[in-house]
Amino acid sequence: MMRSATGVLLLLAATAHAARMSPAFAPATASFTAAATGLRLAPKNGVLGSNMALRGGSGGIQSIVSREVLDSRGNPTVEVDLTTDIGTFRAQVPSGASTGIYEACELRDNDKARYLGKGVIKAVKNIEEKIAPALKGMNPTDQEGIDKKMIEIDGSANKSVLGANAILAVSLAVAKAGAAQKGVPLYKHFADLAGVKKMVMPIPWMNVINGGSHAGNRLAMQEFMIGAIGAKSFKEAVRMSVEVYHALKAVIKKKYGMDACNVGDEGGFAPNIQENKEGLHLLVEAIANAGYTGKIKIGMDVAASEFCKDGKYDLDFKNEASKAEDYLDGDKMLEMYKGFVKDYPVVTIEDPYDQDDWESYTKMTAEMGEIQVVGDDLLVTNPARITTGLEKKACNALLLKVNQIGTISESIKACQMAQAQGWGVMVSHRSGETEDTTIADLVVGLGTGQIKTGAPCRAERTAKYNQLMRIEEELGDQCTYAGENFKNPLK
């Protein structure tokens, strides 16, 4: 039976009233979808969603409840329910496998009797015993003020006291509550916070071949991505990329057998190959078979810090018998990258060197400035590291991961620093993801024009792409698709 719009609005009003009457109320039963109602009202995960058409409100934070839940790799992570007079807003924190040593501290319990030491009960307790009392009554629209308050409570340089995972969970939930209080979609709230006026839908850089720390094959380089720069809309870009993904599966199955079609942490295929050029060749063949030669380009995340040994790079690092004489220095790696760009449609390369190899980064950016050289482990979304990168001209793009720095406010600052200098910015997921879709709204709100959130496979990845398609539908002709202008879409 079709619900009438009036009936839905009345039920939403009753839900909001129940939330105001009971601070502990989490509207688990108020899970409506646009498909069921015919309206663009989409509460997610049993709580008020990021893009609901809410009435707004004026009350402060009433309560914050936290718990230990699981991420996509089966490891514990932090979840928060933050309640205001509008309702309850849920956020979950992702976790990386290949992490830079300069990232903010992800607090783990280190109790080997629970989850092999990876529990997050300490972070959960820090939220409920230290953060929640300090934030009670604060206005969730004051994102910067709340984030600063948590940083002050922590008092450390890298959020090691409370844990960046504890702080970020609250920061994300605050953003959702702030958007609802203003009565605007989450992406619009982020745009307001960042001063962005132009709504741009991003290129989805889909990681379709997994290697490195994300897969059990011998492939050293971590991600081989496709980006539909020739699409006319985000929705079309998703379709084109999905068609290439399935074409790639057919190519891999034919060449290596069905067991080579197993997927890695981010949903990309993980055939047991070692040569990086072989991975690139597979992509070119799949793109051609799908009919998108010239319209879909290739990106790579090398994650070179994972296989840097004594200043050189071991491309066979998963083999315990690899030989030191086969390691490559920075110059030989540079020649290899030049070969990739010459022989394949590679337009963006992330983390081509170790996180401390500033000299090699600077040389590569100077000699290969026509492509996008992205700093991830090098910069870790940290304004101080970004400043150094700008001074050294070490790269020309930032990978933005909110859990590397630990708050929404600092993430926005990092993005603005990069954009002000003409750098590209790519918003990113982590390999240990959740069903939280905040980064989909964030990439639109910040106008970065690029997102990578895995293959079109595994629900924690497709959730972000699905949310972006909803946002594009909602914006209609008020947004544009980044396309070939993905490096500087706001210009």
PDB file of N, CA, C and O in Angstrom, residues 67-121:
ATOM      1  N   ARG A  67      29.380   2.847  21.251  1.00  0.00           N
ATOM      2  CA  ARG A  67      29.474   1.390  21.352  1.00  0.00           C
ATOM      3  C   ARG A  67      30.553   0.882  20.408  1.00  0.00           C
ATOM      4  O   ARG A  67      30.983   1.577  19.478  1.00  0.00           O
ATOM      5  N   GLU A  68      30.941  -0.350  20.631  1.00  0.00           N
ATOM      6  CA  GLU A  68      31.897  -1.051  19.775  1.00  0.00           C
ATOM      7  C   GLU A  68      31.117  -1.848  18.735  1.00  0.00           C
ATOM      8  O   GLU A  68      30.263  -2.660  19.082  1.00  0.00           O
ATOM      9  N   VAL A  69      31.383  -1.588  17.443  1.00  0.00           N
ATOM     10  CA  VAL A  69      30.750  -2.339  16.358  1.00  0.00           C
ATOM     11  C   VAL A  69      31.857  -2.860  15.440  1.00  0.00           C
ATOM     12  O   VAL A  69      33.049  -2.664  15.718  1.00  0.00           O
ATOM     13  N   LEU A  70      31.478  -3.500  14.339  1.00  0.00           N
ATOM     14  CA  LEU A  70      32.463  -4.084  13.433  1.00  0.00           C
ATOM     15  C   LEU A  70      32.576  -3.294  12.130  1.00  0.00           C
ATOM     16  O   LEU A  70      31.586  -2.774  11.618  1.00  0.00           O
ATOM     17  N   ASP A  71      33.809  -3.218  11.599  1.00  0.00           N
ATOM     18  CA  ASP A  71      33.988  -2.627  10.275  1.00  0.00           C
ATOM     19  C   ASP A  71      33.961  -3.737   9.227  1.00  0.00           C
ATOM     20  O   ASP A  71      33.704  -4.907   9.535  1.00  0.00           O
ATOM     21  N   SER A  72      34.246  -3.393   7.989  1.00  0.00           N
ATOM     22  CA  SER A  72      34.102  -4.335   6.881  1.00  0.00           C
ATOM     23  C   SER A  72      35.141  -5.442   6.880  1.00  0.00           C
ATOM     24  O   SER A  72      34.989  -6.431   6.160  1.00  0.00           O
ATOM     25  N   ARG A  73      36.200  -5.295   7.676  1.00  0.00           N
ATOM     26  CA  ARG A  73      37.201  -6.363   7.786  1.00  0.00           C
ATOM     27  C   ARG A  73      36.983  -7.224   9.027  1.00  0.00           C
ATOM     28  O   ARG A  73      37.811  -8.069   9.342  1.00  0.00           O
ATOM     29  N   GLY A  74      35.868  -6.982   9.740  1.00  0.00           N
ATOM     30  CA  GLY A  74      35.601  -7.769  10.932  1.00  0.00           C
ATOM     31  C   GLY A  74      36.385  -7.311  12.137  1.00  0.00           C
ATOM     32  O   GLY A  74      36.500  -8.053  13.119  1.00  0.00           O
ATOM     33  N   ASN A  75      36.904  -6.083  12.099  1.00  0.00           N
ATOM     34  CA  ASN A  75      37.610  -5.514  13.246  1.00  0.00           C
ATOM     35  C   ASN A  75      36.714  -4.516  13.972  1.00  0.00           C
ATOM     36  O   ASN A  75      35.874  -3.854  13.354  1.00  0.00           O
ATOM     37  N   PRO A  76      36.883  -4.378  15.285  1.00  0.00           N
ATOM     38  CA  PRO A  76      36.063  -3.424  16.028  1.00  0.00           C
ATOM     39  C   PRO A  76      36.323  -1.986  15.606  1.00  0.00           C
ATOM     40  O   PRO A  76      37.455  -1.623  15.239  1.00  0.00           O
ATOM     41  N   THR A  77      35.279  -1.186  15.637  1.00  0.00           N
ATOM     42  CA  THR A  77      35.406   0.249  15.432  1.00  0.00           C
ATOM     43  C   THR A  77      34.386   0.952  16.312  1.00  0.00           C
ATOM     44  O   THR A  77      33.615   0.315  17.016  1.00  0.00           O
ATOM     45  N   VAL A  78      34.395   2.275  16.282  1.00  0.00           N
ATOM     46  CA  VAL A  78      33.571   3.073  17.187  1.00  0.00           C
ATOM     47  C   VAL A  78      32.325   3.584  16.477  1.00  0.00           C
ATOM     48  O   VAL A  78      32.397   4.078  15.351  1.00  0.00           O
ATOM     49  N   GLU A  79      31.199   3.470  17.160  1.00  0.00           N
ATOM     50  CA  GLU A  79      29.942   4.033  16.682  1.00  0.00           C
ATOM     51  C   GLU A  79      29.391   4.966  17.756  1.00  0.00           C
ATOM     52  O   GLU A  79      29.541   4.711  18.949  1.00  0.00           O
ATOM     53  N   VAL A  80      28.752   6.042  17.301  1.00  0.00           N
ATOM     54  CA  VAL A  80      28.189   7.033  18.218  1.00  0.00           C
ATOM     55  C   VAL A  80      26.743   7.338  17.838  1.00  0.00           C
ATOM     56  O   VAL A  80      26.416   7.429  16.656  1.00  0.00           O
ATOM     57  N   ASP A  81      25.885   7.467  18.833  1.00  0.00           N
ATOM     58  CA  ASP A  81      24.543   8.018  18.667  1.00  0.00           C
ATOM     59  C   ASP A  81      24.476   9.318  19.451  1.00  0.00           C
ATOM     60  O   ASP A  81      24.615   9.313  20.683  1.00  0.00           O
ATOM     61  N   LEU A  82      24.288  10.416  18.743  1.00  0.00           N
ATOM     62  CA  LEU A  82      24.221  11.738  19.357  1.00  0.00           C
ATOM     63  C   LEU A  82      22.790  12.252  19.264  1.00  0.00           C
ATOM     64  O   LEU A  82      22.210  12.286  18.178  1.00  0.00           O
ATOM     65  N   THR A  83      22.214  12.658  20.395  1.00  0.00           N
ATOM     66  CA  THR A  83      20.809  13.061  20.444  1.00  0.00           C
ATOM     67  C   THR A  83      20.670  14.561  20.711  1.00  0.00           C
ATOM     68  O   THR A  83      21.332  15.109  21.593  1.00  0.00           O
ATOM     69  N   THR A  84      19.810  15.187  19.908  1.00  0.00           N
ATOM     70  CA  THR A  84      19.405  16.574  20.122  1.00  0.00           C
ATOM     71  C   THR A  84      17.880  16.593  20.161  1.00  0.00           C
ATOM     72  O   THR A  84      17.238  15.539  20.121  1.00  0.00           O
ATOM     73  N   ASP A  85      17.283  17.781  20.184  1.00  0.00           N
ATOM     74  CA  ASP A  85      15.818  17.839  20.173  1.00  0.00           C
ATOM     75  C   ASP A  85      15.232  17.418  18.835  1.00  0.00           C
ATOM     76  O   ASP A  85      14.042  17.136  18.724  1.00  0.00           O
ATOM     77  N   ILE A  86      16.058  17.330  17.794  1.00  0.00           N
ATOM     78  CA  ILE A  86      15.597  16.881  16.481  1.00  0.00           C
ATOM     79  C   ILE A  86      15.461  15.365  16.441  1.00  0.00           C
ATOM     80  O   ILE A  86      14.527  14.823  15.872  1.00  0.00           O
ATOM     81  N   GLY A  87      16.423  14.667  17.025  1.00  0.00           N
ATOM     82  CA  GLY A  87      16.456  13.209  16.962  1.00  0.00           C
ATOM     83  C   GLY A  87      17.825  12.690  17.327  1.00  0.00           C
ATOM     84  O   GLY A  87      18.623  13.373  17.971  1.00  0.00           O
ATOM     85  N   THR A  88      18.100  11.469  16.902  1.00  0.00           N
ATOM     86  CA  THR A  88      19.374  10.812  17.196  1.00  0.00           C
ATOM     87  C   THR A  88      20.140  10.600  15.901  1.00  0.00           C
ATOM     88  O   THR A  88      19.583  10.123  14.908  1.00  0.00           O
ATOM     89  N   PHE A  89      21.427  10.918  15.921  1.00  0.00           N
ATOM     90  CA  PHE A  89      22.259  10.904  14.717  1.00  0.00           C
ATOM     91  C   PHE A  89      23.448   9.972  14.927  1.00  0.00           C
ATOM     92  O   PHE A  89      24.185  10.109  15.892  1.00  0.00           O
ATOM     93  N   ARG A  90      23.597   9.048  14.005  1.00  0.00           N
ATOM     94  CA  ARG A  90      24.593   7.983  14.158  1.00  0.00           C
ATOM     95  C   ARG A  90      25.781   8.195  13.230  1.00  0.00           C
ATOM     96  O   ARG A  90      25.631   8.611  12.077  1.00  0.00           O
ATOM     97  N   ALA A  91      26.966   7.880  13.731  1.00  0.00           N
ATOM     98  CA  ALA A  91      28.194   7.938  12.923  1.00  0.00           C
ATOM     99  C   ALA A  91      29.089   6.769  13.285  1.00  0.00           C
ATOM    100  O   ALA A  91      29.119   6.322  14.441  1.00  0.00           O
ATOM    101  N   GLN A  92      29.812   6.278  12.296  1.00  0.00           N
ATOM    102  CA  GLN A  92      30.762   5.190  12.488  1.00  0.00           C
ATOM    103  C   GLN A  92      32.105   5.585  11.889  1.00  0.00           C
ATOM    104  O   GLN A  92      32.167   6.329  10.904  1.00  0.00           O
ATOM    105  N   VAL A  93      33.169   5.071  12.476  1.00  0.00           N
ATOM    106  CA  VAL A  93      34.522   5.461  12.083  1.00  0.00           C
ATOM    107  C   VAL A  93      35.204   4.338  11.290  1.00  0.00           C
ATOM    108  O   VAL A  93      35.153   3.181  11.704  1.00  0.00           O
ATOM    109  N   PRO A  94      35.840   4.675  10.158  1.00  0.00           N
ATOM    110  CA  PRO A  94      36.582   3.669   9.386  1.00  0.00           C
ATOM    111  C   PRO A  94      37.993   3.465   9.934  1.00  0.00           C
ATOM    112  O   PRO A  94      38.440   4.183  10.827  1.00  0.00           O
ATOM    113  N   SER A  95      38.690   2.487   9.362  1.00  0.00           N
ATOM    114  CA  SER A  95      40.061   2.197   9.792  1.00  0.00           C
ATOM    115  C   SER A  95      40.875   1.720   8.604  1.00  0.00           C
ATOM    116  O   SER A  95      40.373   0.967   7.766  1.00  0.00           O
ATOM    117  N   GLY A  96      42.123   2.150   8.522  1.00  0.00           N
ATOM    118  CA  GLY A  96      42.973   1.780   7.400  1.00  0.00           C
ATOM    119  C   GLY A  96      43.834   0.568   7.670  1.00  0.00           C
ATOM    120  O   GLY A  96      44.119   0.223   8.815  1.00  0.00           O
ATOM    121  N   ALA A  97      44.275  -0.094   6.583  1.00  0.00           N
ATOM    122  CA  ALA A  97      45.224  -1.211   6.692  1.00  0.00           C
ATOM    123  C   ALA A  97      46.638  -0.703   6.460  1.00  0.00           C
ATOM    124  O   ALA A  97      47.555  -0.989   7.229  1.00  0.00           O
ATOM    125  N   SER A  98      46.820   0.063   5.385  1.00  0.00           N
ATOM    126  CA  SER A  98      48.119   0.693   5.142  1.00  0.00           C
ATOM    127  C   SER A  98      48.019   2.108   5.696  1.00  0.00           C
ATOM    128  O   SER A  98      47.415   2.984   5.093  1.00  0.00           O
ATOM    129  N   THR A  99      48.588   2.315   6.851  1.00  0.00           N
ATOM    130  CA  THR A  99      48.456   3.600   7.540  1.00  0.00           C
ATOM    131  C   THR A  99      49.796   4.310   7.619  1.00  0.00           C
ATOM    132  O   THR A  99      50.825   3.685   7.855  1.00  0.00           O
ATOM    133  N   GLY A 100      49.767   5.624   7.436  1.00  0.00           N
ATOM    134  CA  GLY A 100      50.977   6.423   7.555  1.00  0.00           C
ATOM    135  C   GLY A 100      51.360   6.606   9.022  1.00  0.00           C
ATOM    136  O   GLY A 100      50.506   6.671   9.905  1.00  0.00           O
ATOM    137  N   ILE A 101      52.650   6.691   9.274  1.00  0.00           N
ATOM    138  CA  ILE A 101      53.117   6.805  10.663  1.00  0.00           C
ATOM    139  C   ILE A 101      52.771   8.161  11.261  1.00  0.00           C
ATOM    140  O   ILE A 101      52.860   8.341  12.481  1.00  0.00           O
ATOM    141  N   TYR A 102      52.374   9.117  10.435  1.00  0.00           N
ATOM    142  CA  TYR A 102      52.058  10.459  10.927  1.00  0.00           C
ATOM    143  C   TYR A 102      50.559  10.681  11.112  1.00  0.00           C
ATOM    144  O   TYR A 102      50.126  11.793  11.393  1.00  0.00           O
ATOM    145  N   GLU A 103      49.761   9.630  10.964  1.00  0.00           N
ATOM    146  CA  GLU A 103      48.324   9.767  11.151  1.00  0.00           C
ATOM    147  C   GLU A 103      47.995   9.987  12.627  1.00  0.00           C
ATOM    148  O   GLU A 103      48.753   9.603  13.524  1.00  0.00           O
ATOM    149  N   ALA A 104      46.827  10.587  12.877  1.00  0.00           N
ATOM    150  CA  ALA A 104      46.336  10.721  14.245  1.00  0.00           C
ATOM    151  C   ALA A 104      46.142   9.325  14.835  1.00  0.00           C
ATOM    152  O   ALA A 104      45.914   8.348  14.123  1.00  0.00           O
ATOM    153  N   CYS A 105      46.241   9.235  16.152  1.00  0.00           N
ATOM    154  CA  CYS A 105      46.259   7.943  16.838  1.00  0.00           C
ATOM    155  C   CYS A 105      44.891   7.286  16.885  1.00  0.00           C
ATOM    156  O   CYS A 105      43.928   7.856  17.397  1.00  0.00           O
ATOM    157  N   GLU A 106      44.810   6.090  16.363  1.00  0.00           N
ATOM    158  CA  GLU A 106      43.620   5.260  16.477  1.00  0.00           C
ATOM    159  C   GLU A 106      43.777   4.432  17.753  1.00  0.00           C
ATOM    160  O   GLU A 106      44.627   3.556  17.832  1.00  0.00           O
ATOM    161  N   LEU A 107      42.962   4.728  18.763  1.00  0.00           N
ATOM    162  CA  LEU A 107      43.123   4.097  20.074  1.00  0.00           C
ATOM    163  C   LEU A 107      42.539   2.688  20.087  1.00  0.00           C
ATOM    164  O   LEU A 107      41.347   2.483  19.879  1.00  0.00           O
ATOM    165  N   ARG A 108      43.398   1.716  20.339  1.00  0.00           N
ATOM    166  CA  ARG A 108      42.991   0.318  20.482  1.00  0.00           C
ATOM    167  C   ARG A 108      43.265  -0.138  21.915  1.00  0.00           C
ATOM    168  O   ARG A 108      44.105   0.425  22.621  1.00  0.00           O
ATOM    169  N   ASP A 109      42.582  -1.201  22.348  1.00  0.00           N
ATOM    170  CA  ASP A 109      42.705  -1.662  23.729  1.00  0.00           C
ATOM    171  C   ASP A 109      43.982  -2.431  23.996  1.00  0.00           C
ATOM    172  O   ASP A 109      44.475  -2.467  25.141  1.00  0.00           O
ATOM    173  N   ASN A 110      44.512  -3.101  22.945  1.00  0.00           N
ATOM    174  CA  ASN A 110      45.709  -3.948  23.095  1.00  0.00           C
ATOM    175  C   ASN A 110      45.516  -5.057  24.128  1.00  0.00           C
ATOM    176  O   ASN A 110      46.460  -5.501  24.767  1.00  0.00           O
ATOM    177  N   ASP A 111      44.278  -5.487  24.292  1.00  0.00           N
ATOM    178  CA  ASP A 111      43.961  -6.615  25.159  1.00  0.00           C
ATOM    179  C   ASP A 111      43.863  -7.858  24.270  1.00  0.00           C
ATOM    180  O   ASP A 111      42.869  -8.062  23.576  1.00  0.00           O
ATOM    181  N   LYS A 112      44.886  -8.681  24.285  1.00  0.00           N
ATOM    182  CA  LYS A 112      44.960  -9.822  23.377  1.00  0.00           C
ATOM    183  C   LYS A 112      43.850 -10.843  23.613  1.00  0.00           C
ATOM    184  O   LYS A 112      43.597 -11.701  22.760  1.00  0.00           O
ATOM    185  N   ALA A 113      43.178 -10.743  24.736  1.00  0.00           N
ATOM    186  CA  ALA A 113      42.088 -11.668  25.031  1.00  0.00           C
ATOM    187  C   ALA A 113      40.796 -11.288  24.317  1.00  0.00           C
ATOM    188  O   ALA A 113      39.851 -12.065  24.280  1.00  0.00           O
ATOM    189  N   ARG A 114      40.750 -10.070  23.744  1.00  0.00           N
ATOM    190  CA  ARG A 114      39.573  -9.604  23.028  1.00  0.00           C
ATOM    191  C   ARG A 114      39.965  -9.126  21.628  1.00  0.00           C
ATOM    192  O   ARG A 114      40.821  -8.258  21.497  1.00  0.00           O
ATOM    193  N   TYR A 115      39.335  -9.682  20.605  1.00  0.00           N
ATOM    194  CA  TYR A 115      39.550  -9.216  19.228  1.00  0.00           C
ATOM    195  C   TYR A 115      41.032  -9.083  18.868  1.00  0.00           C
ATOM    196  O   TYR A 115      41.438  -8.162  18.149  1.00  0.00           O
ATOM    197  N   LEU A 116      41.851  -9.993  19.392  1.00  0.00           N
ATOM    198  CA  LEU A 116      43.291 -10.000  19.081  1.00  0.00           C
ATOM    199  C   LEU A 116      43.953  -8.660  19.424  1.00  0.00           C
ATOM    200  O   LEU A 116      44.909  -8.244  18.776  1.00  0.00           O
ATOM    201  N   GLY A 117      43.420  -8.000  20.440  1.00  0.00           N
ATOM    202  CA  GLY A 117      43.989  -6.725  20.880  1.00  0.00           C
ATOM    203  C   GLY A 117      43.426  -5.510  20.181  1.00  0.00           C
ATOM    204  O   GLY A 117      43.808  -4.377  20.499  1.00  0.00           O
ATOM    205  N   LYS A 118      42.492  -5.703  19.247  1.00  0.00           N
ATOM    206  CA  LYS A 118      41.998  -4.585  18.438  1.00  0.00           C
ATOM    207  C   LYS A 118      40.699  -3.964  18.957  1.00  0.00           C
ATOM    208  O   LYS A 118      40.082  -3.147  18.279  1.00  0.00           O
ATOM    209  N   GLY A 119      40.274  -4.337  20.144  1.00  0.00           N
ATOM    210  CA  GLY A 119      39.068  -3.759  20.706  1.00  0.00           C
ATOM    211  C   GLY A 119      39.172  -2.255  20.883  1.00  0.00           C
ATOM    212  O   GLY A 119      40.269  -1.693  20.929  1.00  0.00           O
ATOM    213  N   VAL A 120      38.021  -1.593  21.000  1.00  0.00           N
ATOM    214  CA  VAL A 120      38.002  -0.130  21.122  1.00  0.00           C
ATOM    215  C   VAL A 120      37.181   0.314  22.337  1.00  0.00           C
ATOM    216  O   VAL A 120      36.603   1.402  22.349  1.00  0.00           O
ATOM    217  N   ILE A 121      37.144  -0.521  23.363  1.00  0.00           N
ATOM    218  CA  ILE A 121      36.393  -0.181  24.568  1.00  0.00           C
ATOM    219  C   ILE A 121      36.946   1.081  25.236  1.00  0.00           C
ATOM    220  O   ILE A 121      36.193   1.907  25.769  1.00  0.00           O
TER     221      ILE A 121
END
